[in-house]
Rosetta silent file (secondary structure, phi, psi, omega in degrees, C-alpha in Angstrom):
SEQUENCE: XXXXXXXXXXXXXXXXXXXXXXXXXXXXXXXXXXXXXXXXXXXXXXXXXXXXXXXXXXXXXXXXXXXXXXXXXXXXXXXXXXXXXXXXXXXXXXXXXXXXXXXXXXXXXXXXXXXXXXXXXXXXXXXXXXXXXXXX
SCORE:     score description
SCORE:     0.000 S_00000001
   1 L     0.000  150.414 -161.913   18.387  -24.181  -18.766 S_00000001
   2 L  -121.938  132.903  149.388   14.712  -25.719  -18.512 S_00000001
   3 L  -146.439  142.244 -179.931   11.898  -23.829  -16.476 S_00000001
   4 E  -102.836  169.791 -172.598    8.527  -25.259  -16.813 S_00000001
   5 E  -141.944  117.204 -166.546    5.113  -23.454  -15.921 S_00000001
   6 L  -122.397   93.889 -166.934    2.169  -25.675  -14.306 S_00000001
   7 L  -121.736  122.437  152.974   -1.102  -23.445  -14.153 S_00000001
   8 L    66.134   50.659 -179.203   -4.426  -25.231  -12.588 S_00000001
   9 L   -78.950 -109.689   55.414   -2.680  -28.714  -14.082 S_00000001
  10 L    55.800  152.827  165.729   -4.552  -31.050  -11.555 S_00000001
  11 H   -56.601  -70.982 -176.644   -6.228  -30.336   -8.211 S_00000001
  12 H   -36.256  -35.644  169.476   -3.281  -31.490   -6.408 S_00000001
  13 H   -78.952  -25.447 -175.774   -0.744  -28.972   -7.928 S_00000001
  14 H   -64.110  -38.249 -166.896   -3.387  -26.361   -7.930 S_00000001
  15 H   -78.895  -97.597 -100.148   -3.583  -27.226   -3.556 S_00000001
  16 H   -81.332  -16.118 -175.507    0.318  -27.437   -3.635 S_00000001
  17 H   -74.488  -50.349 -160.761    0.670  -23.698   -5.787 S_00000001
  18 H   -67.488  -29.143  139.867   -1.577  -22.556   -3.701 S_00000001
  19 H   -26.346  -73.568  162.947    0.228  -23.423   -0.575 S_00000001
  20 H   -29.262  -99.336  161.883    3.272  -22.126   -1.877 S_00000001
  21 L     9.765   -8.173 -172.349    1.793  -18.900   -2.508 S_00000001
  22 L  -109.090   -8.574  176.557    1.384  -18.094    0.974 S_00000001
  23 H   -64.081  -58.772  171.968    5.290  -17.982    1.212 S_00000001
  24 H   -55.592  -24.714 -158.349    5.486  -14.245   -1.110 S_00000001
  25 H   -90.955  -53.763  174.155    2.361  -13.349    0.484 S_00000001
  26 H   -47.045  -93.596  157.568    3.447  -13.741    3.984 S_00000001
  27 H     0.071  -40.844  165.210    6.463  -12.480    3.507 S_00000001
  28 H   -77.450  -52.148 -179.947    4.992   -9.101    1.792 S_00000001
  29 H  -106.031   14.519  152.379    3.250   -8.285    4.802 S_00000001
  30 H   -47.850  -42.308 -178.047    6.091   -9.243    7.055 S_00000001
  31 L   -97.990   10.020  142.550    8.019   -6.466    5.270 S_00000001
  32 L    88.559   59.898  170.366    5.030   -4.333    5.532 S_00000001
  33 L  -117.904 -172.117 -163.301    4.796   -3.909    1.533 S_00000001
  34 L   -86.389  147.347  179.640    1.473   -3.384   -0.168 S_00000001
  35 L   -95.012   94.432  161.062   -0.523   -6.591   -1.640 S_00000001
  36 L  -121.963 -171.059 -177.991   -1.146   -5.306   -4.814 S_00000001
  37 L   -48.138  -50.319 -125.431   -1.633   -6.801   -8.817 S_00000001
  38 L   -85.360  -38.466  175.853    1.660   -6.675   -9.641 S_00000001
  39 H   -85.359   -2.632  160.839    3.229   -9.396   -6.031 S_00000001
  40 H  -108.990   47.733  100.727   -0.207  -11.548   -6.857 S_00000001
  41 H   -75.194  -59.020  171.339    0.980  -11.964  -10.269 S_00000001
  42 H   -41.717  -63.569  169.494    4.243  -12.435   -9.143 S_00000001
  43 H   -46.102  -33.167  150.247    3.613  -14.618   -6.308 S_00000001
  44 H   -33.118  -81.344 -176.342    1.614  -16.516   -8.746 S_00000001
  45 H   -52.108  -53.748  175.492    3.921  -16.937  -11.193 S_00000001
  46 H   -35.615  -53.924  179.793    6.774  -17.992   -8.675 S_00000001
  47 H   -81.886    3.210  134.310    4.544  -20.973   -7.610 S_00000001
  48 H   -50.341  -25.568 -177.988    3.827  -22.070  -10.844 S_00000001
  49 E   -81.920  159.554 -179.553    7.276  -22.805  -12.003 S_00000001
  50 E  -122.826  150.487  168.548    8.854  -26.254  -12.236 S_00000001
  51 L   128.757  165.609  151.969   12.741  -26.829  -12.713 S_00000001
  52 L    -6.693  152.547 -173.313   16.024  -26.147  -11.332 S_00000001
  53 L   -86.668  -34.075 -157.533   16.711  -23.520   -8.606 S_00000001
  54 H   -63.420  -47.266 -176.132   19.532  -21.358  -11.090 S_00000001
  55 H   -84.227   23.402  175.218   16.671  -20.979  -13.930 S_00000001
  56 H   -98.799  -66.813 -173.956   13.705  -20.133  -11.261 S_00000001
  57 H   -49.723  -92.515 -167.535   15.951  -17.333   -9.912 S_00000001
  58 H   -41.062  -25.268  165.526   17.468  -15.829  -12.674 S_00000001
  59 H   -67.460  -64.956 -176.374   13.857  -15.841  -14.518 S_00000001
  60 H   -61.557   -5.973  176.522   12.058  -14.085  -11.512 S_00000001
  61 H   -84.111  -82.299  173.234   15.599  -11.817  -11.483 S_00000001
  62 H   -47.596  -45.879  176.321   14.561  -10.520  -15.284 S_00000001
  63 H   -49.286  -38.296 -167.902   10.796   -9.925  -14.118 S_00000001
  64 H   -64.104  -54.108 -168.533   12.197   -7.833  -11.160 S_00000001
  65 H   -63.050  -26.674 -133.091   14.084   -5.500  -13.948 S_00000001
  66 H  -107.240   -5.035 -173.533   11.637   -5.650  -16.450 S_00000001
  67 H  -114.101  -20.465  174.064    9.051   -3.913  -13.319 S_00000001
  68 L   -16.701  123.091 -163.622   12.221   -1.980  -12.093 S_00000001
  69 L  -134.893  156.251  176.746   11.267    0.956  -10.118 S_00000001
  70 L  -100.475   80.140  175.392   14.079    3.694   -8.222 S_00000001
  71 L  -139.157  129.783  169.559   12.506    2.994   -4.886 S_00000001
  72 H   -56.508  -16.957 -164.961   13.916    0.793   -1.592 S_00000001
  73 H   -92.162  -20.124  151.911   10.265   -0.839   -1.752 S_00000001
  74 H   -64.429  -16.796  175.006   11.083   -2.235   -4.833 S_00000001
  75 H   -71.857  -55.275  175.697   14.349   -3.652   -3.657 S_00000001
  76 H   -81.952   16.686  176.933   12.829   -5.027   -1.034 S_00000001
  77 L   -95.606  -27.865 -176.720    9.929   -6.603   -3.092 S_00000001
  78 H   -64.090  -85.437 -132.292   13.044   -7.976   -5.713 S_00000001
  79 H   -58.275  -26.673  176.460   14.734   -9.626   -2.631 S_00000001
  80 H   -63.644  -69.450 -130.464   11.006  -11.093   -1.383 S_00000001
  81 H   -64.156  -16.668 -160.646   10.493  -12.619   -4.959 S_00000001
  82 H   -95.625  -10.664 -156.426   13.799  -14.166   -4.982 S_00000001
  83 H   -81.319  -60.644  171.018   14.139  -15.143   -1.401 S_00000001
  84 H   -47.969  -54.527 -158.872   10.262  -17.306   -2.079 S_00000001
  85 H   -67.091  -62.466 -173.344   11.515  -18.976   -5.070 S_00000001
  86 H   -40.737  -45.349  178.312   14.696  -20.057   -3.112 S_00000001
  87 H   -50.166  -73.337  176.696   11.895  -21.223   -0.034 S_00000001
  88 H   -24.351 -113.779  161.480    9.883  -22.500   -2.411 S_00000001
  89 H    19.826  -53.522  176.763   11.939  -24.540   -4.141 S_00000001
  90 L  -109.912   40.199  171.973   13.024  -26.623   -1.308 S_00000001
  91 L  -110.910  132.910 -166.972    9.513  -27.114    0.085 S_00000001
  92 L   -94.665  156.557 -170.293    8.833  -30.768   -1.197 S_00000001
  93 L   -82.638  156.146  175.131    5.612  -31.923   -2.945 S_00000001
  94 L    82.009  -10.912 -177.475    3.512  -34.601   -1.340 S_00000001
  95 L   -52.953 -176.755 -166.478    4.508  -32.802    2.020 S_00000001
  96 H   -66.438  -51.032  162.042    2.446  -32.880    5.283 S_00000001
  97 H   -72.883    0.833  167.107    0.164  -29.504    4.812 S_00000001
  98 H   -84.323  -39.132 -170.384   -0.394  -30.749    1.634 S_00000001
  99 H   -80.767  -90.935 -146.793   -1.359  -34.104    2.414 S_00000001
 100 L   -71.682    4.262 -179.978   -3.836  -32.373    5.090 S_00000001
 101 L  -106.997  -14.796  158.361   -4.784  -30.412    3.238 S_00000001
 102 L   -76.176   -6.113 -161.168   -5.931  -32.765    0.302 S_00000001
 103 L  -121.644   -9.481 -135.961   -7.228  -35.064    2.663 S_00000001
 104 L  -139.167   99.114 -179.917   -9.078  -33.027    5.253 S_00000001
 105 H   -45.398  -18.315 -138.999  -12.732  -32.077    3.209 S_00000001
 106 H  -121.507  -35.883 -177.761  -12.978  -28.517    5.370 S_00000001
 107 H   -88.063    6.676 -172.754   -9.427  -27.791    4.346 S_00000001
 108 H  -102.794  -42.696 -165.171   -9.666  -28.450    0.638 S_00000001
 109 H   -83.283  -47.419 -175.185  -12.924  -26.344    0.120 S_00000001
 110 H   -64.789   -6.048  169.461  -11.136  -23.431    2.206 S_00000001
 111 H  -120.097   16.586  140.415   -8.470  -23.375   -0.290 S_00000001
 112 H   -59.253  -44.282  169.112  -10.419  -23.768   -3.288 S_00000001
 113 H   -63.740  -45.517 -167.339  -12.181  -20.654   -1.659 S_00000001
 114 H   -66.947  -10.477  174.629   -8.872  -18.865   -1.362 S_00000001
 115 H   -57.866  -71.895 -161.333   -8.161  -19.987   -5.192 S_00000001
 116 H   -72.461  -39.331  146.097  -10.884  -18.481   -6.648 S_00000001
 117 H   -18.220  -80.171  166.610  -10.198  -15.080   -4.172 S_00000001
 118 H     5.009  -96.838  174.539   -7.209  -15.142   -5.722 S_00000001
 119 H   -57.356  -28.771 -175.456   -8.022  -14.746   -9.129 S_00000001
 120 H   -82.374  -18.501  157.207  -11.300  -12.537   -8.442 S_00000001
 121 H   -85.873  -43.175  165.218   -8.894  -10.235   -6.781 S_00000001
 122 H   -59.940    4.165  131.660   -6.520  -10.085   -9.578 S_00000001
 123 H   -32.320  -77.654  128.027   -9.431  -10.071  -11.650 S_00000001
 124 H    -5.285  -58.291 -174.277  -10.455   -7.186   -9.763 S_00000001
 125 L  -111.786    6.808  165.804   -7.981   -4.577   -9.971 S_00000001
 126 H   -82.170   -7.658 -173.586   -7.077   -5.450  -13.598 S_00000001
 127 H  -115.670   -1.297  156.366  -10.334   -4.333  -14.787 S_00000001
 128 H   -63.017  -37.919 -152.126   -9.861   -1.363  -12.081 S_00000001
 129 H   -83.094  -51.179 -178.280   -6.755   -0.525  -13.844 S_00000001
 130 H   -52.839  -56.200 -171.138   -8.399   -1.200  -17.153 S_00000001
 131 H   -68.521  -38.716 -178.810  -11.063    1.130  -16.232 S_00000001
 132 L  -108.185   35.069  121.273   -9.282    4.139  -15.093 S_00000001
 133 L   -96.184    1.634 -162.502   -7.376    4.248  -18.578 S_00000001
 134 L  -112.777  -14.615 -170.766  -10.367    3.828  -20.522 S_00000001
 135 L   -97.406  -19.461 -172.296  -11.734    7.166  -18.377 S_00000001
 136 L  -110.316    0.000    0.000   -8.503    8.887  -19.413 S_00000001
């Protein structure tokens, strides 16, 4: 099994990740769980991969253990990540919000904004996180 990883390769994959990306996130507060580092790293990482549906799952399967928690909100955070990549997966590249969204100047700079969000929130609480171990 092959799984590839495509981070900021081109604008165009960078719009189409970032699309994606709204599938875990949506999802997350559909099931009313918390948007924290750990599902925007995840949610990240889901839309980054390239490959096959068996090795997308079963990779994003081992993250969920390796974060394994004895909680239902963790169950239902496994069952999000696996549920997007399965979504995911069959959403095709070159599609229609993609296209308008590469094509449409007002929608390209709003998701260029939401890139750089993104990262400045996970940015953000890693140097939160960072910070209140370095106080301890």
């Amino acid at each position: 099994m092959k799984l590839n990883f495509k981070f900021l390769d081109t604008e165009k994959w960078s719009m189409f990740g970032t699309i994606n990306t709204l599938v875990p996130f949506l999802l997350t507060l559909l099931f009313q769980q918390e948007v924290d580092l750990r599902n925007m790293i995840f949610s990240s990482l889901i839309c980054m991969m390239e490959g096959q549906l068996l090795p997308k799952i079963l990779f994003v399967g081992f993250l969920n253990f390796m974060v394994m928690e004895d909680n239902i909100n963790w169950i239902i955070q496994s069952c999000i990540y696996v549920a997007s990549v399965f979504i995911i997966h069959h959403i095709p590249y070159d599609n229609f919000i993609h296209k308008f969204v590469l094509t449409n100047p007002i929608a390209l700079l709003t998701f260029k904004i939401l890139i750089v969000l993104w990262m400045l929130r996970i940015g953000h609480d890693i140097f939160y996180k960072l910070a209140s171990i370095w106080k301890h």
